[in-house]
Amino acid sequence: MNINNAKFEKGAVKPDQYPDNDIPEITFVGRSNVGKSSLINALLNRKNLAKVASKPGRTREINFYNIDDTVYFVDLPGYGYAKVSKDVKSAWGESIETYLNTSKKLKLIIMVVDIRISPTEDDKMMNRWLANSSLPYIVVATKADKITRSKLKERLLDISSTLELDDNIPLIPFSAETKQGREDIMNYITSVL
Ligand code: GTP
Ligand code: MG
């Protein structure tokens, strides 16, 4: 995939605010602070296009990044941030769910987990939802620079067994620091477009 012009187009909360066109969408979901925005920046070779949060739980809107009017990268608000009220949590969940249930242009969902941490109940719920939908998805285990190479296999096994990930769902180790895994992920994106 050749990237010439990548830009932030809009933040949306409700469906009537989503872009009104036929451009396909690649959508990133995962826990708050897991590294979704960093992954988007690394894939696009941009340093600060998607806002990397200094404090977790700040991204409340669904952010649409327009790449050459050919594809959107969609950054969903992170789920599972403990330090917000129940009301805010359910509003987040609702906007994520509404988006996933509504968008007709979704080509691939990239679920992001932290390679160091066993998937949480929220992650398991997200994975179950994705597995039961007919939407194509992959799982990216990010922050791989934070573990030693010898631990890699063990961590990936823990993630796939905790999530009860189906064998045919790709699980790709990645690091925004070293760009490990970037090519693999870009190949998946290209193959679904
Ligand atoms: P929310 O928007 O709050 O849901 O967070 P996010 O999932 O978009 O995470 P973000 O990309 O903002 O990253 C959160 C923190 O993790 C930042 O301090 C990043 O620098 C750091 N981070 C993200 N990816 C990596 C990685 O691959 N390696 C390392 N070492 N740090 C990372
Ligand atoms: Mg973010």
mmCIF file of C-alpha atoms and ligand atoms in Angstrom:
data_model
loop_
_atom_site.group_PDB
_atom_site.id
_atom_site.type_symbol
_atom_site.label_atom_id
_atom_site.label_comp_id
_atom_site.label_asym_id
_atom_site.label_seq_id
_atom_site.Cartn_x
_atom_site.Cartn_y
_atom_site.Cartn_z
ATOM 1 C CA MET A 1 0.000 0.000 0.000
ATOM 2 C CA ASN A 2 1.357 3.354 -1.053
ATOM 3 C CA ILE A 3 0.639 6.198 1.361
ATOM 4 C CA ASN A 4 0.897 9.712 0.010
ATOM 5 C CA ASN A 5 -1.542 11.803 1.990
ATOM 6 C CA ALA A 6 -2.808 10.701 5.395
ATOM 7 C CA LYS A 7 -4.866 13.155 7.385
ATOM 8 C CA PHE A 8 -7.244 13.371 10.322
ATOM 9 C CA GLU A 9 -10.682 13.895 8.854
ATOM 10 C CA LYS A 10 -13.126 13.911 11.749
ATOM 11 C CA GLY A 11 -14.087 12.715 15.169
ATOM 12 C CA ALA A 12 -17.552 11.226 15.506
ATOM 13 C CA VAL A 13 -19.781 10.044 18.312
ATOM 14 C CA LYS A 14 -23.005 9.187 16.499
ATOM 15 C CA PRO A 15 -23.631 7.476 13.132
ATOM 16 C CA ASP A 16 -24.884 10.687 11.494
ATOM 17 C CA GLN A 17 -21.384 12.062 12.107
ATOM 18 C CA TYR A 18 -19.555 9.198 10.347
ATOM 19 C CA PRO A 19 -18.124 10.067 6.900
ATOM 20 C CA ASP A 20 -20.841 9.899 4.269
ATOM 21 C CA ASN A 21 -19.111 8.105 1.382
ATOM 22 C CA ASP A 22 -18.097 4.615 0.194
ATOM 23 C CA ILE A 23 -14.485 4.601 1.334
ATOM 24 C CA PRO A 24 -13.648 1.272 3.081
ATOM 25 C CA GLU A 25 -12.588 1.204 6.724
ATOM 26 C CA ILE A 26 -9.865 -0.586 8.667
ATOM 27 C CA THR A 27 -10.775 -0.281 12.342
ATOM 28 C CA PHE A 28 -8.637 -0.514 15.472
ATOM 29 C CA VAL A 29 -10.109 -1.683 18.800
ATOM 30 C CA GLY A 30 -8.526 -2.461 22.143
ATOM 31 C CA ARG A 31 -8.152 -1.495 25.757
ATOM 32 C CA SER A 32 -7.438 2.072 26.684
ATOM 33 C CA ASN A 33 -3.705 2.844 26.552
ATOM 34 C CA VAL A 34 -2.860 -0.439 24.817
ATOM 35 C CA GLY A 35 -1.208 1.304 21.855
ATOM 36 C CA LYS A 36 -3.868 1.687 19.136
ATOM 37 C CA SER A 37 -2.890 5.211 18.113
ATOM 38 C CA SER A 38 0.816 4.312 18.146
ATOM 39 C CA LEU A 39 0.067 1.353 15.880
ATOM 40 C CA ILE A 40 -1.815 3.595 13.445
ATOM 41 C CA ASN A 41 1.078 6.066 13.363
ATOM 42 C CA ALA A 42 3.616 3.279 12.802
ATOM 43 C CA LEU A 43 1.596 1.739 9.975
ATOM 44 C CA LEU A 44 1.286 5.114 8.282
ATOM 45 C CA ASN A 45 4.905 6.099 8.950
ATOM 46 C CA ARG A 46 3.699 9.264 10.670
ATOM 47 C CA LYS A 47 4.943 10.407 14.055
ATOM 48 C CA ASN A 48 1.977 12.272 15.481
ATOM 49 C CA LEU A 49 -1.011 11.835 13.190
ATOM 50 C CA ALA A 50 -3.038 9.797 15.665
ATOM 51 C CA LYS A 51 -2.844 11.394 19.083
ATOM 52 C CA VAL A 52 -0.830 9.274 21.498
ATOM 53 C CA ALA A 53 -2.313 9.821 24.925
ATOM 54 C CA SER A 54 -0.127 10.842 27.827
ATOM 55 C CA LYS A 55 -3.003 9.880 30.087
ATOM 56 C CA PRO A 56 -5.160 6.869 29.281
ATOM 57 C CA GLY A 57 -8.834 7.131 28.613
ATOM 58 C CA ARG A 58 -8.815 10.431 26.802
ATOM 59 C CA THR A 59 -9.953 9.360 23.351
ATOM 60 C CA ARG A 60 -13.734 9.535 23.521
ATOM 61 C CA GLU A 61 -14.555 10.014 19.869
ATOM 62 C CA ILE A 62 -14.296 7.683 16.926
ATOM 63 C CA ASN A 63 -11.460 9.185 14.897
ATOM 64 C CA PHE A 64 -11.385 8.801 11.119
ATOM 65 C CA TYR A 65 -8.007 9.084 9.368
ATOM 66 C CA ASN A 66 -8.314 9.469 5.606
ATOM 67 C CA ILE A 67 -5.563 7.851 3.562
ATOM 68 C CA ASP A 68 -5.485 9.103 -0.017
ATOM 69 C CA ASP A 69 -9.315 9.012 -0.177
ATOM 70 C CA THR A 70 -8.832 5.238 -0.578
ATOM 71 C CA VAL A 71 -9.214 3.917 2.941
ATOM 72 C CA TYR A 72 -9.997 5.165 6.440
ATOM 73 C CA PHE A 73 -8.079 4.007 9.476
ATOM 74 C CA VAL A 74 -10.638 4.242 12.269
ATOM 75 C CA ASP A 75 -9.393 4.696 15.847
ATOM 76 C CA LEU A 76 -12.075 3.609 18.323
ATOM 77 C CA PRO A 77 -12.111 4.835 21.928
ATOM 78 C CA GLY A 78 -10.258 2.403 24.197
ATOM 79 C CA TYR A 79 -12.411 0.219 26.431
ATOM 80 C CA GLY A 80 -11.815 -0.957 29.983
ATOM 81 C CA TYR A 81 -10.295 2.142 31.533
ATOM 82 C CA ALA A 82 -10.967 1.727 35.243
ATOM 83 C CA LYS A 83 -10.897 5.350 36.354
ATOM 84 C CA VAL A 84 -14.014 6.604 34.640
ATOM 85 C CA SER A 85 -17.572 6.591 35.918
ATOM 86 C CA LYS A 86 -20.070 3.884 35.022
ATOM 87 C CA ASP A 87 -22.021 6.340 32.904
ATOM 88 C CA VAL A 88 -18.995 7.301 30.854
ATOM 89 C CA LYS A 89 -18.058 3.629 30.486
ATOM 90 C CA SER A 90 -21.454 2.684 29.157
ATOM 91 C CA ALA A 91 -21.450 5.664 26.786
ATOM 92 C CA TRP A 92 -18.107 4.472 25.399
ATOM 93 C CA GLY A 93 -19.286 0.891 25.078
ATOM 94 C CA GLU A 94 -22.351 2.132 23.307
ATOM 95 C CA SER A 95 -20.462 4.241 20.782
ATOM 96 C CA ILE A 96 -18.065 1.350 20.020
ATOM 97 C CA GLU A 97 -20.922 -1.111 19.684
ATOM 98 C CA THR A 98 -23.032 1.237 17.594
ATOM 99 C CA TYR A 99 -20.135 1.805 15.227
ATOM 100 C CA LEU A 100 -19.367 -1.923 14.874
ATOM 101 C CA ASN A 101 -23.024 -2.730 14.307
ATOM 102 C CA THR A 102 -23.658 0.160 11.941
ATOM 103 C CA SER A 103 -20.732 0.594 9.619
ATOM 104 C CA LYS A 104 -21.287 -1.035 6.248
ATOM 105 C CA LYS A 105 -17.781 -0.250 5.031
ATOM 106 C CA LEU A 106 -15.791 -2.174 7.585
ATOM 107 C CA LYS A 107 -13.213 -4.324 5.803
ATOM 108 C CA LEU A 108 -11.011 -5.460 8.677
ATOM 109 C CA ILE A 109 -10.907 -5.064 12.432
ATOM 110 C CA ILE A 110 -7.539 -4.987 14.124
ATOM 111 C CA MET A 111 -7.912 -5.925 17.776
ATOM 112 C CA VAL A 112 -4.909 -4.721 19.775
ATOM 113 C CA VAL A 113 -3.696 -6.406 22.988
ATOM 114 C CA ASP A 114 -0.602 -5.861 25.141
ATOM 115 C CA ILE A 115 1.833 -8.717 24.572
ATOM 116 C CA ARG A 116 2.977 -8.602 28.209
ATOM 117 C CA ILE A 117 -0.462 -8.959 29.766
ATOM 118 C CA SER A 118 -2.982 -11.785 29.748
ATOM 119 C CA PRO A 119 -6.118 -10.603 27.945
ATOM 120 C CA THR A 120 -8.665 -9.089 30.338
ATOM 121 C CA GLU A 121 -12.385 -9.874 30.638
ATOM 122 C CA ASP A 122 -13.035 -6.891 28.353
ATOM 123 C CA ASP A 123 -10.641 -8.329 25.766
ATOM 124 C CA LYS A 124 -12.352 -11.702 25.969
ATOM 125 C CA MET A 125 -15.727 -10.063 25.514
ATOM 126 C CA MET A 126 -14.448 -8.112 22.512
ATOM 127 C CA ASN A 127 -12.991 -11.257 20.962
ATOM 128 C CA ARG A 128 -16.199 -13.217 21.514
ATOM 129 C CA TRP A 129 -18.163 -10.426 19.872
ATOM 130 C CA LEU A 130 -15.816 -10.396 16.874
ATOM 131 C CA ALA A 131 -15.815 -14.189 16.574
ATOM 132 C CA ASN A 132 -19.614 -14.199 16.517
ATOM 133 C CA SER A 133 -19.833 -11.418 13.972
ATOM 134 C CA SER A 134 -19.050 -12.270 10.389
ATOM 135 C CA LEU A 135 -16.455 -9.504 10.268
ATOM 136 C CA PRO A 136 -12.858 -10.321 9.322
ATOM 137 C CA TYR A 137 -10.397 -9.554 12.104
ATOM 138 C CA ILE A 138 -6.829 -10.072 13.245
ATOM 139 C CA VAL A 139 -5.218 -9.696 16.679
ATOM 140 C CA VAL A 140 -2.081 -7.608 17.093
ATOM 141 C CA ALA A 141 0.019 -8.144 20.249
ATOM 142 C CA THR A 142 1.811 -4.851 20.692
ATOM 143 C CA LYS A 143 4.730 -3.565 22.817
ATOM 144 C CA ALA A 144 6.799 -6.596 21.748
ATOM 145 C CA ASP A 145 9.941 -4.501 22.380
ATOM 146 C CA LYS A 146 9.121 -4.794 26.097
ATOM 147 C CA ILE A 147 9.697 -8.565 26.242
ATOM 148 C CA THR A 148 12.726 -10.689 25.421
ATOM 149 C CA ARG A 149 12.720 -12.809 22.287
ATOM 150 C CA SER A 150 12.809 -15.983 24.372
ATOM 151 C CA LYS A 151 9.454 -15.058 25.944
ATOM 152 C CA LEU A 152 7.700 -14.351 22.656
ATOM 153 C CA LYS A 153 6.276 -17.794 21.975
ATOM 154 C CA GLU A 154 5.059 -18.245 25.540
ATOM 155 C CA ARG A 155 3.301 -14.855 25.493
ATOM 156 C CA LEU A 156 1.573 -15.529 22.169
ATOM 157 C CA LEU A 157 0.381 -18.929 23.442
ATOM 158 C CA ASP A 158 -1.027 -17.341 26.597
ATOM 159 C CA ILE A 159 -2.847 -14.693 24.570
ATOM 160 C CA SER A 160 -4.400 -17.141 22.129
ATOM 161 C CA SER A 161 -5.451 -19.601 24.836
ATOM 162 C CA THR A 162 -6.831 -16.911 27.180
ATOM 163 C CA LEU A 163 -8.832 -15.350 24.364
ATOM 164 C CA GLU A 164 -9.774 -18.811 23.076
ATOM 165 C CA LEU A 165 -8.715 -17.484 19.724
ATOM 166 C CA ASP A 166 -9.709 -19.550 16.723
ATOM 167 C CA ASP A 167 -6.746 -21.129 14.897
ATOM 168 C CA ASN A 168 -7.497 -19.313 11.673
ATOM 169 C CA ILE A 169 -7.409 -15.831 13.235
ATOM 170 C CA PRO A 170 -3.917 -14.329 12.721
ATOM 171 C CA LEU A 171 -2.072 -13.227 15.886
ATOM 172 C CA ILE A 172 0.770 -10.860 14.999
ATOM 173 C CA PRO A 173 3.467 -9.604 17.405
ATOM 174 C CA PHE A 174 4.210 -5.918 16.856
ATOM 175 C CA SER A 175 6.223 -3.016 18.236
ATOM 176 C CA ALA A 176 5.718 0.658 17.500
ATOM 177 C CA GLU A 177 9.289 1.179 18.689
ATOM 178 C CA THR A 178 11.077 -1.313 16.424
ATOM 179 C CA LYS A 179 8.307 -1.587 13.747
ATOM 180 C CA GLN A 180 8.485 -5.368 14.112
ATOM 181 C CA GLY A 181 5.351 -6.860 12.482
ATOM 182 C CA ARG A 182 4.515 -3.758 10.451
ATOM 183 C CA GLU A 183 4.909 -5.477 7.068
ATOM 184 C CA ASP A 184 2.737 -8.442 8.117
ATOM 185 C CA ILE A 185 -0.071 -6.145 9.231
ATOM 186 C CA MET A 186 0.145 -3.976 6.106
ATOM 187 C CA ASN A 187 -0.053 -7.124 3.964
ATOM 188 C CA TYR A 188 -3.305 -8.106 5.693
ATOM 189 C CA ILE A 189 -4.723 -4.658 5.153
ATOM 190 C CA THR A 190 -3.762 -4.696 1.481
ATOM 191 C CA SER A 191 -5.235 -8.164 1.010
ATOM 192 C CA VAL A 192 -8.695 -7.137 2.256
ATOM 193 C CA LEU A 193 -8.901 -3.891 0.296
HETATM 194 P P1 GTP B 1 -6.195 5.452 24.187
HETATM 195 O O1 GTP B 1 -6.376 6.358 23.025
HETATM 196 O O2 GTP B 1 -6.161 6.161 25.518
HETATM 197 O O3 GTP B 1 -7.182 4.324 24.199
HETATM 198 O O4 GTP B 1 -4.713 4.763 24.069
HETATM 199 P P2 GTP B 1 -4.076 4.019 22.789
HETATM 200 O O5 GTP B 1 -4.531 2.598 22.762
HETATM 201 O O6 GTP B 1 -4.299 4.805 21.564
HETATM 202 O O7 GTP B 1 -2.520 3.981 23.194
HETATM 203 P P3 GTP B 1 -1.365 4.987 22.698
HETATM 204 O O8 GTP B 1 -0.986 4.683 21.291
HETATM 205 O O9 GTP B 1 -1.757 6.364 23.047
HETATM 206 O O10 GTP B 1 -0.155 4.471 23.613
HETATM 207 C C1 GTP B 1 -0.220 4.447 25.031
HETATM 208 C C2 GTP B 1 1.185 4.446 25.603
HETATM 209 O O11 GTP B 1 1.888 3.248 25.235
HETATM 210 C C3 GTP B 1 2.047 5.606 25.101
HETATM 211 O O12 GTP B 1 2.861 6.040 26.156
HETATM 212 C C4 GTP B 1 2.902 4.964 24.004
HETATM 213 O O13 GTP B 1 4.135 5.602 23.802
HETATM 214 C C5 GTP B 1 3.099 3.553 24.545
HETATM 215 N N1 GTP B 1 3.285 2.551 23.454
HETATM 216 C C6 GTP B 1 2.431 2.296 22.454
HETATM 217 N N2 GTP B 1 2.908 1.306 21.640
HETATM 218 C C7 GTP B 1 4.119 0.951 22.133
HETATM 219 C C8 GTP B 1 5.116 -0.026 21.742
HETATM 220 O O14 GTP B 1 4.991 -0.773 20.760
HETATM 221 N N3 GTP B 1 6.226 -0.121 22.532
HETATM 222 C C9 GTP B 1 6.406 0.660 23.634
HETATM 223 N N4 GTP B 1 7.526 0.482 24.329
HETATM 224 N N5 GTP B 1 5.493 1.591 24.026
HETATM 225 C C10 GTP B 1 4.366 1.737 23.298
HETATM 226 MG MG MG B 2 -5.536 6.471 21.210
#
